[in-house]
Short mmCIF file of C-alpha atoms in Angstrom, two decimals:
data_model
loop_
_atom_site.label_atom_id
_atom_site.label_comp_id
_atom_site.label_asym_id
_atom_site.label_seq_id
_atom_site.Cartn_x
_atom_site.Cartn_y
_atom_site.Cartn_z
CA UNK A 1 -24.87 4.15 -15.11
CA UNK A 2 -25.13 6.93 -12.56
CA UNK A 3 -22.99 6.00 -9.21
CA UNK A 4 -24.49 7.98 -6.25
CA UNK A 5 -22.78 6.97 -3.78
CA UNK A 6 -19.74 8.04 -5.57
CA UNK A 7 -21.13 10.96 -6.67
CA UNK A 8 -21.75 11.93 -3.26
CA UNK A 9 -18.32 11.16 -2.08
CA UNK A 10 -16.71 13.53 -4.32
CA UNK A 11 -19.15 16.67 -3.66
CA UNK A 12 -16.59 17.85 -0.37
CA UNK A 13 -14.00 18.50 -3.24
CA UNK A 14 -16.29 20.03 -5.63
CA UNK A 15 -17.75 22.24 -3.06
CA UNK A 16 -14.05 23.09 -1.79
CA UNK A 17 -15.20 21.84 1.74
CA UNK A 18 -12.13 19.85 1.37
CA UNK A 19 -8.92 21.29 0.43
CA UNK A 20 -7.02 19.46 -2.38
CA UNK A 21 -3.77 20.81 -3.91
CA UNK A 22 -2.35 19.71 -7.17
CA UNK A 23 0.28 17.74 -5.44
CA UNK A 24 -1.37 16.07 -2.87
CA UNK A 25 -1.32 12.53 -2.47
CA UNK A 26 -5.02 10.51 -2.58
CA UNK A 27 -6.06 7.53 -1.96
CA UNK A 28 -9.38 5.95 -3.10
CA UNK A 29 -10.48 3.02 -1.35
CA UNK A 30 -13.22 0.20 -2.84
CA UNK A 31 -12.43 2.40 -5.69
CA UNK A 32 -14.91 2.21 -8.28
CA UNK A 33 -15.36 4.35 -11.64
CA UNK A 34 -17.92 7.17 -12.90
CA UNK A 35 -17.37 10.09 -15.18
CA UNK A 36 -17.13 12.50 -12.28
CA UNK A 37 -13.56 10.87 -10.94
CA UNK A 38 -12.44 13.45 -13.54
CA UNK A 39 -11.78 15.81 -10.31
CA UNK A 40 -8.58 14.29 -8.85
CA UNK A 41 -5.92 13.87 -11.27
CA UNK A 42 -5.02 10.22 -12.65
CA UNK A 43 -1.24 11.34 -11.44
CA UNK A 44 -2.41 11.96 -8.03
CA UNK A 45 -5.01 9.36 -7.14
CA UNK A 46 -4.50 5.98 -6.72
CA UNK A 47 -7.30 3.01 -6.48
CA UNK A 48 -7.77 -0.03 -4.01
CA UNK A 49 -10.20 -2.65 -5.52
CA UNK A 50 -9.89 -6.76 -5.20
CA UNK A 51 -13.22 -7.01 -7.12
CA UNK A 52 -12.29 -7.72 -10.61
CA UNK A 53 -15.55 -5.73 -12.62
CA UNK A 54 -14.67 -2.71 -10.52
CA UNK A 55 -10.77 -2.99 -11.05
CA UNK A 56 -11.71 -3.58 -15.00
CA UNK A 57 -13.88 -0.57 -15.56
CA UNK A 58 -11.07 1.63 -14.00
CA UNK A 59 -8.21 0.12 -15.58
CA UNK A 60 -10.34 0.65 -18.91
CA UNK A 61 -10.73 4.30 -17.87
CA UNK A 62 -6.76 4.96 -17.77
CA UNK A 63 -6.24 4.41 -13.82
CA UNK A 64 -3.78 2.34 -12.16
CA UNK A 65 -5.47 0.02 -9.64
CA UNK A 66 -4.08 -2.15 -7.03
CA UNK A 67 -5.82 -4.93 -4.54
CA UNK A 68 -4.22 -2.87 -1.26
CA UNK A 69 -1.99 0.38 -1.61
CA UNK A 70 1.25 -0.91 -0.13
CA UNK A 71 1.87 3.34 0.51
CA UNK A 72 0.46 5.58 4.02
CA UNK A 73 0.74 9.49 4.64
CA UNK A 74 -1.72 10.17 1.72
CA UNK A 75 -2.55 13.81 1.97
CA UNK A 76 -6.50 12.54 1.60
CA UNK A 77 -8.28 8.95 1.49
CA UNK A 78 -11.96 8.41 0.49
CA UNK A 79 -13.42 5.43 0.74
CA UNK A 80 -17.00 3.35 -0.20
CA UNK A 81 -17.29 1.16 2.74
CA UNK A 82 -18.98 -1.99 2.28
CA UNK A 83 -22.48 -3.23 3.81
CA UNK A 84 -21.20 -5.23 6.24
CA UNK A 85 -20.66 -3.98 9.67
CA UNK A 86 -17.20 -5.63 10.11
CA UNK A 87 -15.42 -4.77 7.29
CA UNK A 88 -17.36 -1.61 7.10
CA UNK A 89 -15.30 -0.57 9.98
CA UNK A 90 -12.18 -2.03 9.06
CA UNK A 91 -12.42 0.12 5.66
CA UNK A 92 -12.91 2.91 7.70
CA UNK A 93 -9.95 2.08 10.42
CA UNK A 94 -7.50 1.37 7.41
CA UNK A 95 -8.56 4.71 5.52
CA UNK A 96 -8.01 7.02 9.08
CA UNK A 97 -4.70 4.97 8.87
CA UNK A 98 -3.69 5.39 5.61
CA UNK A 99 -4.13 9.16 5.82
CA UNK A 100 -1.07 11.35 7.06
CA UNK A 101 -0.89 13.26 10.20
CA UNK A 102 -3.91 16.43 9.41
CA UNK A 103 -4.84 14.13 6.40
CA UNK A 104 -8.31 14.13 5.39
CA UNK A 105 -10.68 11.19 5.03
CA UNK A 106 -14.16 11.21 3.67
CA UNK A 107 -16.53 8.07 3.48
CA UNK A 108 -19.85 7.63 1.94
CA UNK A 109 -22.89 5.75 1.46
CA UNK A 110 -26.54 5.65 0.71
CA UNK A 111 -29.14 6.34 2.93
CA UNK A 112 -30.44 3.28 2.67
CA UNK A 113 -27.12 1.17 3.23
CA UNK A 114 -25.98 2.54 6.69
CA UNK A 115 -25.05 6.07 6.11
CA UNK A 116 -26.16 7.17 9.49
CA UNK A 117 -24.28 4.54 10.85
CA UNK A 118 -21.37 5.28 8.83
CA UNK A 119 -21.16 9.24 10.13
CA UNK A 120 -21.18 7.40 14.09
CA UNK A 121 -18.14 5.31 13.39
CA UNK A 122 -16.14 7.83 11.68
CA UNK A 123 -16.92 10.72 14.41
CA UNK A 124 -15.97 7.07 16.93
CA UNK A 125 -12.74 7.51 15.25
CA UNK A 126 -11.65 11.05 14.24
CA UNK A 127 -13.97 12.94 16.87
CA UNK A 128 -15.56 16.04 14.72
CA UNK A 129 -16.79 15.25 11.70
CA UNK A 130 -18.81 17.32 8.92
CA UNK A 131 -21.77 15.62 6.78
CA UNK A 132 -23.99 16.61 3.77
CA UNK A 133 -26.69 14.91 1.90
CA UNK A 134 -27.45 14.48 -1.60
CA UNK A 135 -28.64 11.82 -4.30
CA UNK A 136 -30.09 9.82 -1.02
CA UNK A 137 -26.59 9.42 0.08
CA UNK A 138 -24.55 10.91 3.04
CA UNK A 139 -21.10 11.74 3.04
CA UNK A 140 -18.82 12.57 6.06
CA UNK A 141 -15.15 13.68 6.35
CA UNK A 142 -12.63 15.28 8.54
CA UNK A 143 -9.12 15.20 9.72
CA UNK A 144 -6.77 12.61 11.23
CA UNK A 145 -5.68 14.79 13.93
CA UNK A 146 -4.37 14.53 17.46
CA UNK A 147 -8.36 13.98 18.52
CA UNK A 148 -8.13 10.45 16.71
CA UNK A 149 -9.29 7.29 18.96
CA UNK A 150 -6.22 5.04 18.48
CA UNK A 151 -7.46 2.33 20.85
CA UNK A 152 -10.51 2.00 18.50
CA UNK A 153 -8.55 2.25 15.50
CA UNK A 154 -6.24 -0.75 16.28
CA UNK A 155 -9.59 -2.92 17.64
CA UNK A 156 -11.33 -2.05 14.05
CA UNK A 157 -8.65 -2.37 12.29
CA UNK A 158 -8.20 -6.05 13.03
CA UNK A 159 -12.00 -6.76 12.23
CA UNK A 160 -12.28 -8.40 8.76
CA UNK A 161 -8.65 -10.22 9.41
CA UNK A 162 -9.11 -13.88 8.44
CA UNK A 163 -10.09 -16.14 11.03
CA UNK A 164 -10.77 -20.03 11.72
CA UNK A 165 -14.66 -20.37 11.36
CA UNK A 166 -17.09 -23.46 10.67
CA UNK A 167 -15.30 -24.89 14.02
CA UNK A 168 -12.12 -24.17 12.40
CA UNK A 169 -12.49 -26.22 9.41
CA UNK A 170 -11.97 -23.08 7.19
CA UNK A 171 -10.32 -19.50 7.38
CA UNK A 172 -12.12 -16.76 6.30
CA UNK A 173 -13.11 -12.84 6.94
CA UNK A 174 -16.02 -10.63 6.85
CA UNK A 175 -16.96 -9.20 3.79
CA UNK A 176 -16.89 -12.46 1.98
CA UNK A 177 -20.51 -13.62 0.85
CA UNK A 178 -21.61 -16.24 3.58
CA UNK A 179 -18.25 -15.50 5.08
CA UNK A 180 -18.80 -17.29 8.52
CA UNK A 181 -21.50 -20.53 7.73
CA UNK A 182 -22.37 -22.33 4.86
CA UNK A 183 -24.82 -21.10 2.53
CA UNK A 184 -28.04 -23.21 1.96
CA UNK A 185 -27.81 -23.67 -1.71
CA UNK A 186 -23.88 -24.57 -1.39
CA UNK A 187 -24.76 -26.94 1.57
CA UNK A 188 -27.84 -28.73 -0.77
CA UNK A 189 -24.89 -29.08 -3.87
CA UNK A 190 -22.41 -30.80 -1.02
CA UNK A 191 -25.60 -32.83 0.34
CA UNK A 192 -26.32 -34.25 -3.33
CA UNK A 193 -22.62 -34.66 -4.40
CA UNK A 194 -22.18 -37.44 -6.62
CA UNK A 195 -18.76 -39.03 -5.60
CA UNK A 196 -18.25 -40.59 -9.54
CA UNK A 197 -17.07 -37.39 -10.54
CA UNK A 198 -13.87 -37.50 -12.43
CA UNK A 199 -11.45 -35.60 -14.46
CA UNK A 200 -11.15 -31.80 -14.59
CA UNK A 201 -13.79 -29.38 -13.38
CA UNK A 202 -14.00 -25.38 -12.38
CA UNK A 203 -15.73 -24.11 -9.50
CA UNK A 204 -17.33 -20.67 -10.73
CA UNK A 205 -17.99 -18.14 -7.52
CA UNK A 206 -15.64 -20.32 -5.51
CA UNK A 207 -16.16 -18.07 -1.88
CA UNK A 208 -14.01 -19.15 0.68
CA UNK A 209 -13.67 -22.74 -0.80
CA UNK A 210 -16.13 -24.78 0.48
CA UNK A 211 -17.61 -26.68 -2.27
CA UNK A 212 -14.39 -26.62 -4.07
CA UNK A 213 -12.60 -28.73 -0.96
CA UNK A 214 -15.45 -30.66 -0.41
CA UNK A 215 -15.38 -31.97 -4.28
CA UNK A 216 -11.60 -33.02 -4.11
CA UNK A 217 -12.13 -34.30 -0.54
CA UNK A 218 -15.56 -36.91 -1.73
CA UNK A 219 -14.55 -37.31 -5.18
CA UNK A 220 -10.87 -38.66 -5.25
CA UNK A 221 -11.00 -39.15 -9.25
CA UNK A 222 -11.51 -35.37 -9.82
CA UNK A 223 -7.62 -34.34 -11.03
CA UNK A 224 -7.87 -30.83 -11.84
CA UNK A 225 -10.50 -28.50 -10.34
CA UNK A 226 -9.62 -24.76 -11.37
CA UNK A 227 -11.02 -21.82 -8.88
CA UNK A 228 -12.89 -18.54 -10.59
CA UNK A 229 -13.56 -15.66 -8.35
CA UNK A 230 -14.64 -11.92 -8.28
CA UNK A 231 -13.50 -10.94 -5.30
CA UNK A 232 -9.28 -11.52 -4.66
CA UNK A 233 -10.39 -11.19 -0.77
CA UNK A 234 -12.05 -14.24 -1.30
CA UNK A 235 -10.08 -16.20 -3.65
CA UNK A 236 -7.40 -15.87 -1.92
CA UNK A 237 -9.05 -17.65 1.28
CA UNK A 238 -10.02 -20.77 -1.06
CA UNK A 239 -6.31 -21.21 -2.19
CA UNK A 240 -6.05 -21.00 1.67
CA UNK A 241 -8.06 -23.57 2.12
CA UNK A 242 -7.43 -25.87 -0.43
CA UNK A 243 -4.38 -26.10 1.21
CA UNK A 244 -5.28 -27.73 4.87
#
């Protein structure tokens, strides 16, 4: 299946708009696989990705992926920033950051998904920036020079940082789906909860918790209720919660 957003994010290297050298260090955030990943070399690149398909299919393909690289001063970070606005910008905060001194970062995204928004924030952050369109996508890059806006950096940085919400019953971040309310169907499950349940159960798509808490909280006879979830981001908030 053809990835155009990805596609798009590696045409700067193809094109040799962006400089890459055998030995440089790169860093691909929301990493996700196609074919045309074939460009960097498995040695060089490393891949960010909490959501377990995406981490599969590259793992599959020979790469090494990791939830967050642990690593900075990569000599170029590209990133697929998510749709929402938040973490959007935190993606693009922690790629500028995880890119050394000169480093280049390039970002992408369809048309249709924010790219035009996407080529603001990162000129907000690096100051010039170069663009260029193709398979109804945009991508933009440049360099984390001495131009970069390190007030905004640190603000957007701290954007999808977990965070009390539902009048600090929960924690959880941007990014997450229904990451700050309740979602209707959930709430309609919790509304119609029958309290006789008992014995061991699974909450598949657990989110941030909510139904999962609210089972062990109405239904003291439940013993064992085992969490399954895509995204790490968001598991990791319901083993969060499950502990308050």
């Amino acid at each position: 299946m053809l990835d155009p957003a990805l596609q798009t994010l590696l045409l700067p290297l193809q094109s040799d708009a962006v400089p890459l050298n055998a030995t440089d260090r790169v860093l691909l955030s929301r990493a996700r696989y196609a074919p045309e990943l074939s460009v960097l070399d498995k040695e060089q690149l490393a891949c960010e990705q909490s959501f377990a398909p995406d981490r599969d299919k590259l793992q599959t393909a020979g790469y090494t992926v990791v939830p967050e690289a642990e690593t900075s001063d990569f000599d170029l970070v590209l990133v697929l920033p998510t749709r929402q606005r938040q973490e959007a910008r935190a993606q693009l905060a922690r790629a500028v950051a995880k890119a050394k001194p000169g480093g280049w970062v390039i970002a992408a995204a369809p048309n249709s998904e924010g790219a035009k928004t996407l080529e603001a924030d990162l000129a907000a952050l690096l100051g010039a920036v170069d663009r260029m369109s193709k398979y109804k996508c945009r991508v933009i890059w440049g360099e984390a020079s001495g131009s970069l806006n390190r007030d905004l950096l640190a603000e957007w940085q701290a954007l999808d940082a977990p965070r009390p919400v539902l009048d600090g019953a929960y924690v959880s971040r941007p990014g997450v789906f229904a990451w700050d309310r309740v979602d209707a169907a959930s709430q309609l499950l919790a509304d119609h909860l029958p309290e006789m349940l008992s014995g061991t159960g699974a909450d598949l798509g657990c989110g941030f918790g909510f139904l999962a808490r609210t089972v062990l909280e109405r239904c003291p006879k439940v013993s064992v209720l085992d969490l399954y979830e895509a995204e790490k981001r968001a598991l990791d908030l319901a083993q969060q919660n499950l502990k308050s």
